[in-house]
Short mmCIF file of C-alpha atoms in Angstrom, two decimals:
data_model
loop_
_atom_site.label_atom_id
_atom_site.label_comp_id
_atom_site.label_asym_id
_atom_site.label_seq_id
_atom_site.Cartn_x
_atom_site.Cartn_y
_atom_site.Cartn_z
CA UNK L 221 0.00 0.00 0.00
CA UNK L 222 2.79 2.43 0.97
CA UNK L 223 4.49 1.71 -2.33
CA UNK L 224 1.61 3.29 -4.26
CA UNK L 225 0.73 6.10 -1.80
CA UNK L 226 3.28 8.67 -3.00
CA UNK L 227 2.77 8.03 -6.77
CA UNK L 228 -0.98 8.21 -6.19
CA UNK L 229 -0.80 11.55 -4.36
CA UNK L 230 1.67 12.88 -6.93
CA UNK L 231 -0.68 12.06 -9.83
CA UNK L 232 -3.74 13.30 -7.91
CA UNK L 233 -2.38 16.77 -7.09
CA UNK L 234 -0.74 17.18 -10.50
CA UNK L 235 -4.02 16.43 -12.31
CA UNK L 236 -6.00 18.53 -9.80
CA UNK L 237 -3.63 21.45 -10.35
CA UNK L 238 -4.04 21.11 -14.12
CA UNK L 239 -7.85 21.06 -13.81
CA UNK L 240 -7.81 24.08 -11.53
CA UNK L 241 -5.64 26.00 -13.99
CA UNK L 242 -7.64 25.25 -17.13
CA UNK L 243 -11.10 25.47 -15.49
CA UNK L 244 -9.95 28.71 -13.80
CA UNK L 245 -10.79 27.98 -10.19
CA UNK L 246 -10.36 30.81 -7.64
CA UNK L 247 -6.73 32.00 -7.59
CA UNK L 248 -6.23 31.22 -3.89
CA UNK L 249 -7.43 27.63 -4.32
CA UNK L 250 -5.26 27.24 -7.43
CA UNK L 251 -2.25 28.57 -5.52
CA UNK L 252 -2.71 26.11 -2.63
CA UNK L 253 -3.21 23.10 -4.91
CA UNK L 254 -0.31 24.08 -7.18
CA UNK L 255 1.99 24.65 -4.19
CA UNK L 256 1.16 21.16 -2.85
CA UNK L 257 1.65 19.72 -6.34
CA UNK L 258 5.07 21.41 -6.65
CA UNK L 259 6.14 19.82 -3.33
CA UNK L 260 5.14 16.33 -4.50
CA UNK L 261 6.71 16.83 -7.94
CA UNK L 262 9.89 18.16 -6.28
CA UNK L 263 9.90 15.04 -4.11
CA UNK L 264 9.61 12.87 -7.23
CA UNK L 265 12.42 14.90 -8.82
CA UNK L 266 14.57 14.39 -5.72
CA UNK L 267 13.96 10.63 -5.70
CA UNK L 268 14.78 10.35 -9.42
CA UNK L 269 17.96 12.39 -8.94
CA UNK L 270 18.91 10.25 -5.97
CA UNK L 271 18.53 7.11 -8.04
CA UNK L 272 20.66 8.60 -10.83
CA UNK L 273 23.21 9.57 -8.18
CA UNK L 274 23.63 5.89 -7.29
CA UNK L 275 25.04 5.27 -10.75
CA UNK L 276 26.98 8.57 -10.93
CA UNK L 277 28.71 8.60 -7.50
CA UNK L 278 28.10 10.60 -4.32
CA UNK L 279 29.86 13.88 -5.25
CA UNK L 280 28.34 14.03 -8.70
CA UNK L 281 25.10 12.84 -7.14
CA UNK L 282 25.05 15.81 -4.79
CA UNK L 283 25.65 18.13 -7.74
CA UNK L 284 22.85 16.49 -9.75
CA UNK L 285 20.50 16.74 -6.78
CA UNK L 286 21.25 20.44 -6.40
CA UNK L 287 20.96 21.02 -10.16
CA UNK L 288 17.66 19.28 -10.73
CA UNK L 289 16.42 20.51 -7.36
CA UNK L 290 16.96 24.02 -8.74
CA UNK L 291 14.98 23.19 -11.87
CA UNK L 292 11.83 24.48 -10.19
CA UNK L 293 13.48 27.80 -9.26
CA UNK L 294 14.93 28.24 -12.75
CA UNK L 295 11.64 27.50 -14.49
CA UNK L 296 9.65 29.69 -12.10
CA UNK L 297 12.26 32.43 -12.60
CA UNK L 298 11.99 32.23 -16.41
CA UNK L 299 8.19 32.44 -16.21
CA UNK L 300 8.37 35.43 -13.86
CA UNK L 301 10.87 37.15 -16.20
CA UNK L 302 8.50 36.53 -19.10
CA UNK L 303 5.75 38.28 -17.13
CA UNK L 304 8.08 41.18 -16.32
CA UNK L 305 7.92 40.55 -12.56
CA UNK L 306 11.59 41.39 -11.97
CA UNK L 307 11.17 42.31 -8.30
CA UNK L 308 9.70 38.90 -7.58
CA UNK L 309 12.43 37.21 -9.66
CA UNK L 310 15.16 38.85 -7.58
CA UNK L 311 13.26 38.11 -4.38
CA UNK L 312 12.95 34.43 -5.34
CA UNK L 313 16.70 34.31 -6.13
CA UNK L 314 17.39 35.88 -2.72
CA UNK L 315 15.00 33.43 -1.06
CA UNK L 316 16.59 30.43 -2.77
CA UNK L 317 20.08 31.46 -1.64
CA UNK L 318 19.16 32.18 1.99
CA UNK L 319 16.71 29.26 2.07
CA UNK L 320 19.41 26.77 1.13
CA UNK L 321 22.15 28.32 3.28
CA UNK L 322 19.98 28.79 6.36
CA UNK L 323 16.89 26.56 6.28
CA UNK L 324 18.02 23.51 4.29
CA UNK L 325 21.54 23.47 5.73
CA UNK L 326 20.25 24.38 9.19
CA UNK L 327 17.69 21.57 9.30
CA UNK L 328 20.28 19.11 7.96
CA UNK L 329 22.90 20.01 10.59
CA UNK L 330 20.25 20.03 13.33
CA UNK L 331 18.77 16.64 12.40
CA UNK L 332 22.14 15.02 11.72
CA UNK L 333 23.69 16.52 14.86
CA UNK L 334 20.93 15.22 17.13
CA UNK L 335 21.63 11.69 15.94
CA UNK L 336 25.41 11.75 15.48
CA UNK L 337 26.57 14.66 17.74
CA UNK L 338 29.56 15.74 15.61
CA UNK L 339 29.74 15.19 11.85
CA UNK L 340 32.79 15.84 9.67
CA UNK L 341 33.43 16.51 5.99
CA UNK L 342 36.25 17.77 3.75
CA UNK L 343 37.77 21.00 5.17
CA UNK L 344 39.21 21.97 1.77
CA UNK L 345 35.77 21.75 0.19
CA UNK L 346 34.34 23.87 3.02
CA UNK L 347 37.00 26.53 2.38
CA UNK L 348 36.36 26.59 -1.37
CA UNK L 349 32.60 26.82 -0.85
CA UNK L 350 33.16 29.76 1.50
CA UNK L 351 35.35 31.56 -1.05
CA UNK L 352 32.79 31.01 -3.80
CA UNK L 353 30.01 32.36 -1.59
CA UNK L 354 32.05 35.53 -1.01
CA UNK L 355 32.63 35.90 -4.78
CA UNK L 356 28.86 35.65 -5.29
CA UNK L 357 28.29 38.39 -2.70
CA UNK L 358 30.92 40.64 -4.33
CA UNK L 359 29.31 40.11 -7.74
CA UNK L 360 25.93 41.23 -6.39
CA UNK L 361 27.22 44.03 -4.16
CA UNK L 362 29.49 45.82 -6.65
CA UNK L 363 26.83 46.59 -9.34
CA UNK L 364 24.40 47.77 -6.63
CA UNK L 365 26.97 50.09 -5.03
CA UNK L 366 28.13 51.60 -8.33
CA UNK L 367 24.67 52.02 -9.80
CA UNK L 368 23.18 53.50 -6.62
CA UNK L 369 26.01 56.00 -6.20
CA UNK L 370 26.25 57.12 -9.85
CA UNK L 371 23.66 58.02 -12.45
CA UNK L 372 24.38 55.74 -15.40
CA UNK L 373 22.60 55.53 -18.76
CA UNK L 374 20.28 52.55 -19.13
CA UNK L 375 22.51 50.96 -21.78
CA UNK L 376 25.49 51.08 -19.37
CA UNK L 377 23.45 49.36 -16.67
CA UNK L 378 22.48 46.68 -19.19
CA UNK L 379 26.10 46.25 -20.28
CA UNK L 380 27.34 45.96 -16.68
CA UNK L 381 24.65 43.39 -15.85
CA UNK L 382 25.49 41.27 -18.90
CA UNK L 383 29.25 41.41 -18.24
CA UNK L 384 28.87 40.46 -14.56
CA UNK L 385 26.42 37.67 -15.47
CA UNK L 386 28.82 36.32 -18.09
CA UNK L 387 31.77 36.35 -15.67
CA UNK L 388 29.74 34.48 -13.04
CA UNK L 389 28.66 31.78 -15.51
CA UNK L 390 32.26 31.25 -16.66
CA UNK L 391 33.44 31.14 -13.03
CA UNK L 392 30.81 28.51 -12.22
CA UNK L 393 31.67 26.33 -15.22
CA UNK L 394 35.37 26.48 -14.30
CA UNK L 395 34.45 25.56 -10.70
CA UNK L 396 32.71 22.43 -12.00
CA UNK L 397 35.83 21.51 -13.98
CA UNK L 398 38.03 22.17 -10.92
CA UNK L 399 35.85 20.24 -8.45
CA UNK L 400 34.70 17.39 -10.67
CA UNK L 401 37.79 16.79 -12.83
CA UNK L 402 41.16 18.41 -12.03
CA UNK L 403 40.87 18.38 -8.20
CA UNK L 404 38.29 15.65 -7.69
CA UNK L 405 40.38 13.71 -5.15
CA UNK L 406 41.45 16.87 -3.30
CA UNK L 407 37.79 17.70 -2.61
CA UNK L 408 36.66 14.10 -2.01
CA UNK L 409 34.32 13.58 0.92
CA UNK L 410 35.59 12.41 4.31
CA UNK L 411 34.77 8.73 4.84
CA UNK L 412 33.13 8.03 8.17
CA UNK L 413 33.50 4.49 9.50
CA UNK L 414 30.19 4.77 11.30
CA UNK L 415 28.34 6.20 8.31
CA UNK L 416 25.21 4.28 7.52
CA UNK L 417 24.59 3.02 4.04
CA UNK L 418 21.54 4.37 2.32
CA UNK L 419 19.16 1.75 0.97
CA UNK L 420 19.50 3.03 -2.61
CA UNK L 421 23.30 2.73 -2.53
CA UNK L 422 23.09 -1.04 -3.00
CA UNK L 423 19.53 -1.46 -4.17
CA UNK L 424 18.36 1.56 -6.21
CA UNK L 425 14.61 1.80 -6.68
CA UNK L 426 14.93 1.97 -10.47
CA UNK L 427 17.31 0.85 -13.18
CA UNK L 428 19.71 3.36 -14.78
CA UNK L 429 17.44 3.83 -17.80
CA UNK L 430 14.33 4.20 -15.63
CA UNK L 431 16.08 6.71 -13.39
CA UNK L 432 17.05 8.94 -16.32
CA UNK L 433 13.56 8.64 -17.82
CA UNK L 434 11.89 9.57 -14.51
CA UNK L 435 14.33 12.45 -14.07
CA UNK L 436 13.25 13.90 -17.42
CA UNK L 437 9.57 13.27 -16.65
CA UNK L 438 9.85 14.95 -13.24
CA UNK L 439 11.57 18.00 -14.77
CA UNK L 440 8.75 18.35 -17.34
CA UNK L 441 6.14 18.04 -14.57
CA UNK L 442 7.95 20.74 -12.57
CA UNK L 443 7.81 23.02 -15.62
CA UNK L 444 4.04 22.67 -15.94
CA UNK L 445 3.19 22.99 -12.24
CA UNK L 446 5.55 25.94 -11.88
CA UNK L 447 3.77 27.78 -14.69
CA UNK L 448 0.38 27.14 -13.07
CA UNK L 449 1.72 28.38 -9.74
CA UNK L 450 3.19 31.57 -11.24
CA UNK L 451 -0.15 32.40 -12.91
CA UNK L 452 -1.77 32.69 -9.45
CA UNK L 453 0.94 34.72 -7.69
CA UNK L 454 -0.19 38.19 -8.70
CA UNK L 455 -3.78 37.67 -7.53
CA UNK L 456 -2.68 35.79 -4.39
CA UNK L 457 -0.21 38.54 -3.42
CA UNK L 458 -2.76 41.33 -3.92
CA UNK L 459 -5.60 39.54 -2.09
CA UNK L 460 -3.59 38.90 1.08
CA UNK L 461 -1.68 42.17 1.02
CA UNK L 462 1.70 40.46 0.87
CA UNK L 463 4.75 42.15 -0.61
CA UNK L 464 6.30 40.68 -3.74
CA UNK L 465 9.62 40.44 -1.95
CA UNK L 466 8.13 38.26 0.84
CA UNK L 467 6.24 35.97 -1.55
CA UNK L 468 9.29 35.60 -3.78
CA UNK L 469 11.86 35.20 -1.00
CA UNK L 470 9.94 32.82 1.24
CA UNK L 471 6.77 31.32 -0.28
CA UNK L 472 8.14 30.59 -3.78
CA UNK L 473 11.61 29.69 -2.46
CA UNK L 474 10.35 27.23 0.18
CA UNK L 475 8.05 25.51 -2.32
CA UNK L 476 10.82 25.34 -4.93
CA UNK L 477 13.35 23.97 -2.43
CA UNK L 478 11.23 20.99 -1.39
CA UNK L 479 13.48 18.48 -3.17
CA UNK L 480 16.64 19.78 -1.48
CA UNK L 481 14.96 19.79 1.94
CA UNK L 482 14.11 16.10 1.91
CA UNK L 483 17.32 14.86 0.27
CA UNK L 484 19.74 16.91 2.40
CA UNK L 485 18.05 16.04 5.71
CA UNK L 486 17.90 12.33 4.88
CA UNK L 487 21.60 12.26 4.00
CA UNK L 488 22.52 14.09 7.21
CA UNK L 489 20.56 11.57 9.28
CA UNK L 490 22.55 8.80 7.59
CA UNK L 491 25.79 10.63 8.56
CA UNK L 492 26.47 11.61 4.95
CA UNK L 493 26.97 15.24 5.95
CA UNK L 494 29.40 15.91 3.09
CA UNK L 495 26.74 15.15 0.49
CA UNK L 496 24.17 17.07 2.55
CA UNK L 497 26.36 20.20 2.61
CA UNK L 498 27.06 19.72 -1.11
CA UNK L 499 23.32 19.87 -1.81
CA UNK L 500 22.55 22.88 0.42
CA UNK L 501 25.63 25.05 -0.18
CA UNK L 502 26.11 23.80 -3.75
CA UNK L 503 22.52 24.72 -4.55
CA UNK L 504 22.99 28.28 -3.22
CA UNK L 505 26.17 28.68 -5.24
CA UNK L 506 24.43 27.42 -8.34
CA UNK L 507 21.60 29.92 -7.86
CA UNK L 508 23.99 32.85 -7.35
CA UNK L 509 26.63 31.93 -9.95
CA UNK L 510 24.52 30.31 -12.64
CA UNK L 511 20.71 30.61 -12.33
CA UNK L 512 20.62 34.37 -11.61
CA UNK L 513 23.04 35.22 -14.48
CA UNK L 514 21.14 32.93 -16.87
CA UNK L 515 17.89 34.76 -16.01
CA UNK L 516 19.59 38.06 -16.92
CA UNK L 517 20.40 36.67 -20.39
CA UNK L 518 16.95 35.07 -20.73
CA UNK L 519 15.29 38.43 -20.02
CA UNK L 520 16.98 39.82 -23.16
CA UNK L 521 15.51 37.00 -25.23
CA UNK L 522 12.04 38.11 -24.10
CA UNK L 523 12.86 41.73 -24.98
CA UNK L 524 12.57 42.79 -21.33
CA UNK L 525 16.14 43.34 -20.06
CA UNK L 526 16.56 42.65 -16.33
CA UNK L 527 19.52 44.15 -14.50
CA UNK L 528 21.53 42.37 -11.80
CA UNK L 529 21.01 45.16 -9.23
CA UNK L 530 19.43 43.86 -6.01
CA UNK L 531 17.87 45.98 -3.26
CA UNK L 532 19.66 46.82 -0.02
CA UNK L 533 17.30 44.51 1.89
CA UNK L 534 18.01 41.58 -0.43
CA UNK L 535 21.77 42.17 -0.36
CA UNK L 536 21.72 42.42 3.43
CA UNK L 537 19.84 39.12 3.72
CA UNK L 538 22.25 37.34 1.36
CA UNK L 539 25.28 38.89 3.08
CA UNK L 540 24.12 37.84 6.55
CA UNK L 541 23.37 34.31 5.31
CA UNK L 542 26.78 33.91 3.68
CA UNK L 543 28.55 35.28 6.77
CA UNK L 544 26.92 32.87 9.26
CA UNK L 545 27.01 29.87 6.88
CA UNK L 546 30.72 30.38 6.13
CA UNK L 547 31.62 30.79 9.81
CA UNK L 548 29.78 27.58 10.72
CA UNK L 549 30.96 25.35 7.86
CA UNK L 550 34.60 26.47 7.47
CA UNK L 551 36.02 24.08 10.11
CA UNK L 552 34.72 20.97 8.33
CA UNK L 553 32.67 19.70 11.29
CA UNK L 554 29.11 20.38 12.43
CA UNK L 555 26.72 19.78 15.33
CA UNK L 556 23.02 20.29 16.07
CA UNK L 557 23.47 23.67 17.78
CA UNK L 558 25.12 25.15 14.69
CA UNK L 559 22.10 24.00 12.71
CA UNK L 560 19.83 25.72 15.24
CA UNK L 561 21.76 28.99 14.80
CA UNK L 562 21.18 28.88 11.04
CA UNK L 563 17.45 28.26 11.53
CA UNK L 564 17.27 31.15 14.05
CA UNK L 565 18.79 33.58 11.52
CA UNK L 566 16.33 32.34 8.88
CA UNK L 567 13.40 32.99 11.25
CA UNK L 568 14.68 36.53 11.96
CA UNK L 569 14.91 37.28 8.23
CA UNK L 570 11.48 35.73 7.62
CA UNK L 571 9.73 37.98 10.16
CA UNK L 572 11.61 41.02 8.84
CA UNK L 573 10.62 40.33 5.22
CA UNK L 574 6.98 39.73 6.25
CA UNK L 575 6.68 43.07 8.06
CA UNK L 576 8.17 45.31 5.36
#
């Protein structure tokens, strides 16, 4: 019975979300159903990625989980850009970064720390992740500082945004080459003798071909549900008097991060904290260094150029998140209290965003 429960609920909410969209049910009802559907589809995406990871290896598996886990954010971002909702796009980018660094990583460290007290992973990888997070902050801070302190023509702002976006994409691609090819062993995860084996590591749920097929299917389902969800955001935001920045940074981000939440926490509980950190931190880096720049280029394809200038509030939230996450992860070992600190900072930011 349990075997068919999740697929049944997945199909039910996906179909219900489709009906609600095409029949044009009330926007609030559509939003709730679509949000639930996104969570189930993200769970399916996470499971498919996890199965593929069995055949690809743990490090690459963590990267794949972060990549396909970010599929929802990327697709939602593209749809928001198409609608010209740039403030919500930037808010969702901000929310994805702080959500992964604070909520996903925090819950993982908290859950894993309660069970295993102290968990360790590669210190060199922790240091490189910290440096990359700082580069991401610099890339977002510099355009904002220059453009807010000087009056620049619109074409110069566009040029600066495109150049910065291009540099970030190149930096991210070179990071993948560095971490996955040239320095793969240097950044290899620490092996824990007491680490528990995950069931899928020896007995994956699906074959290699099935896993890839389901991964593609899940990504397509995410695309559809994300579009249905985005269609309701404007009405939902107006009806409940919520700011675009709060909806983008917390509602959309939490829904979109559902896959990372489940996968990272499960790995931490199994004492695979290296892979858990790879998902949470790696996902934030991917959003900042790849997804955000890609959305800048995509906006030009739609004829609605989006700059890479974030608000002071968004930059402050990202800066605070990077600062606390780097200070906690740089020593290569974690415990439950450090996870609690990350969650506390996330709660503070959440209340602040809600009240503005």
